[in-house]
Amino acid sequence: AQKVTQAQTEISVVEKEDVTLDCVYETRDTTYYLFWYKQPPSGELVFLIRRNSFDEQNEISGRYSWNFQKSTSSFNFTITASQVVDSAVYFCALSEGGTGANNLFFGTGTRLTVIP
Amino acid sequence: GAVVSQHPSWVICKSGTSVKIECRSLDFQATTMFWYRQFPKQSLMLMATSNEGSKATYEQGVEKDKFLINHASLTLSTLTVTSAHPEDSSFYICSAMVGGVAKNIQYFGAGTRLSVL
């Protein structure tokens, strides 16, 4: 059965510090997609990234970077030089199957607080 | 990016009444929309998958007669909570799936906070 684990329930960092949010997943499928979403206090989920199981290249987008390692079934998310606006709940999610069109299974989320 | 509008953002109703929540994809067509429920400080739980022109597919444990889903057009899906009770109070959030180049990414609405008195 599929499962997404975000062991860090809450993290607090001081502004400008780097922070890594961990995500470990379980699936029996050989093809799948992994996602990260951000949920600010306003409530809506903001799409950040999608990665398919065949692409293990790390990705960087501005202050955000993602490290996908199939060997450890992890898809970690790092924010460099954190800012107060980064304060939110971050969800990692898994979609099984080759199209990414299937249901999203979410982790329990990590609440990040960036202290000014 | 794709924009999903959800309305209302907050609703308070009396026990026994019905509440309709709308989910619209504003700048794209979505053959598939999803409805999730989120309890405070918890993750999102999928309630049902809504496909345009066909019946919704409900997850195990979700009462389809209580949570009516209609996906009558490629840009609109509605969730009606019938005969709402206090235990139905929750945050309901929809998503719409984008096809094309950004294929099969779910974009989410801002959610609806339902409080049943």
Tab-separated table of N, CA, C and O in Angstrom, chain B residues 28-33 50-54 71 73-75 97:
chain	number	residue	atom	x	y	z
B	28	PHE	N	-8.848	27.090	-17.515
B	28	PHE	CA	-8.589	25.835	-18.200
B	28	PHE	C	-9.802	24.929	-18.018
B	28	PHE	O	-10.643	25.156	-17.159
B	29	GLN	N	-9.869	23.907	-18.845
B	29	GLN	CA	-10.941	22.934	-18.714
B	29	GLN	C	-10.428	21.718	-17.950
B	29	GLN	O	-9.305	21.264	-18.158
B	30	ALA	N	-11.254	21.235	-17.069
B	30	ALA	CA	-10.845	20.124	-16.218
B	30	ALA	C	-11.850	18.990	-16.323
B	30	ALA	O	-12.981	19.112	-15.852
B	31	THR	N	-11.429	17.910	-16.944
B	31	THR	CA	-12.328	16.761	-17.009
B	31	THR	C	-12.404	16.058	-15.659
B	31	THR	O	-13.372	15.362	-15.374
B	32	THR	N	-11.382	16.255	-14.849
B	32	THR	CA	-11.352	15.601	-13.541
B	32	THR	C	-11.117	16.623	-12.444
B	32	THR	O	-10.204	17.443	-12.538
B	33	MET	N	-11.958	16.562	-11.442
B	33	MET	CA	-11.790	17.381	-10.242
B	33	MET	C	-11.854	16.459	-9.030
B	33	MET	O	-12.443	15.384	-9.096
B	50	SER	N	-14.291	13.508	-9.194
B	50	SER	CA	-15.414	13.974	-9.991
B	50	SER	C	-15.011	14.049	-11.452
B	50	SER	O	-14.048	14.730	-11.800
B	51	ASN	N	-15.717	13.334	-12.300
B	51	ASN	CA	-15.438	13.346	-13.731
B	51	ASN	C	-16.595	13.982	-14.475
B	51	ASN	O	-17.760	13.647	-14.242
B	52	GLU	N	-16.270	14.872	-15.368
B	52	GLU	CA	-17.283	15.593	-16.123
B	52	GLU	C	-18.174	14.632	-16.884
B	52	GLU	O	-17.679	13.748	-17.594
B	53	GLY	N	-19.459	14.782	-16.706
B	53	GLY	CA	-20.424	13.984	-17.448
B	53	GLY	C	-20.673	12.590	-16.917
B	53	GLY	O	-21.439	11.827	-17.526
B	54	SER	N	-20.069	12.240	-15.804
B	54	SER	CA	-20.310	10.900	-15.245
B	54	SER	C	-20.414	10.987	-13.728
B	54	SER	O	-20.154	12.032	-13.134
B	71	HIS	N	-20.677	17.253	-11.619
B	71	HIS	CA	-19.632	17.833	-12.480
B	71	HIS	C	-20.243	18.020	-13.858
B	71	HIS	O	-19.965	17.267	-14.782
B	73	SER	N	-20.085	20.500	-16.071
B	73	SER	CA	-19.356	21.121	-17.182
B	73	SER	C	-17.864	20.941	-16.954
B	73	SER	O	-17.430	20.495	-15.890
B	74	LEU	N	-17.086	21.308	-17.942
B	74	LEU	CA	-15.635	21.133	-17.857
B	74	LEU	C	-14.968	22.153	-16.943
B	74	LEU	O	-13.761	22.095	-16.734
B	75	THR	N	-15.743	23.077	-16.427
B	75	THR	CA	-15.159	24.095	-15.556
B	75	THR	C	-15.822	24.190	-14.195
B	75	THR	O	-15.453	25.039	-13.380
B	97	MET	N	-7.711	19.064	-12.273
B	97	MET	CA	-6.513	18.511	-12.897
B	97	MET	C	-6.285	19.163	-14.248
B	97	MET	O	-7.175	19.203	-15.103
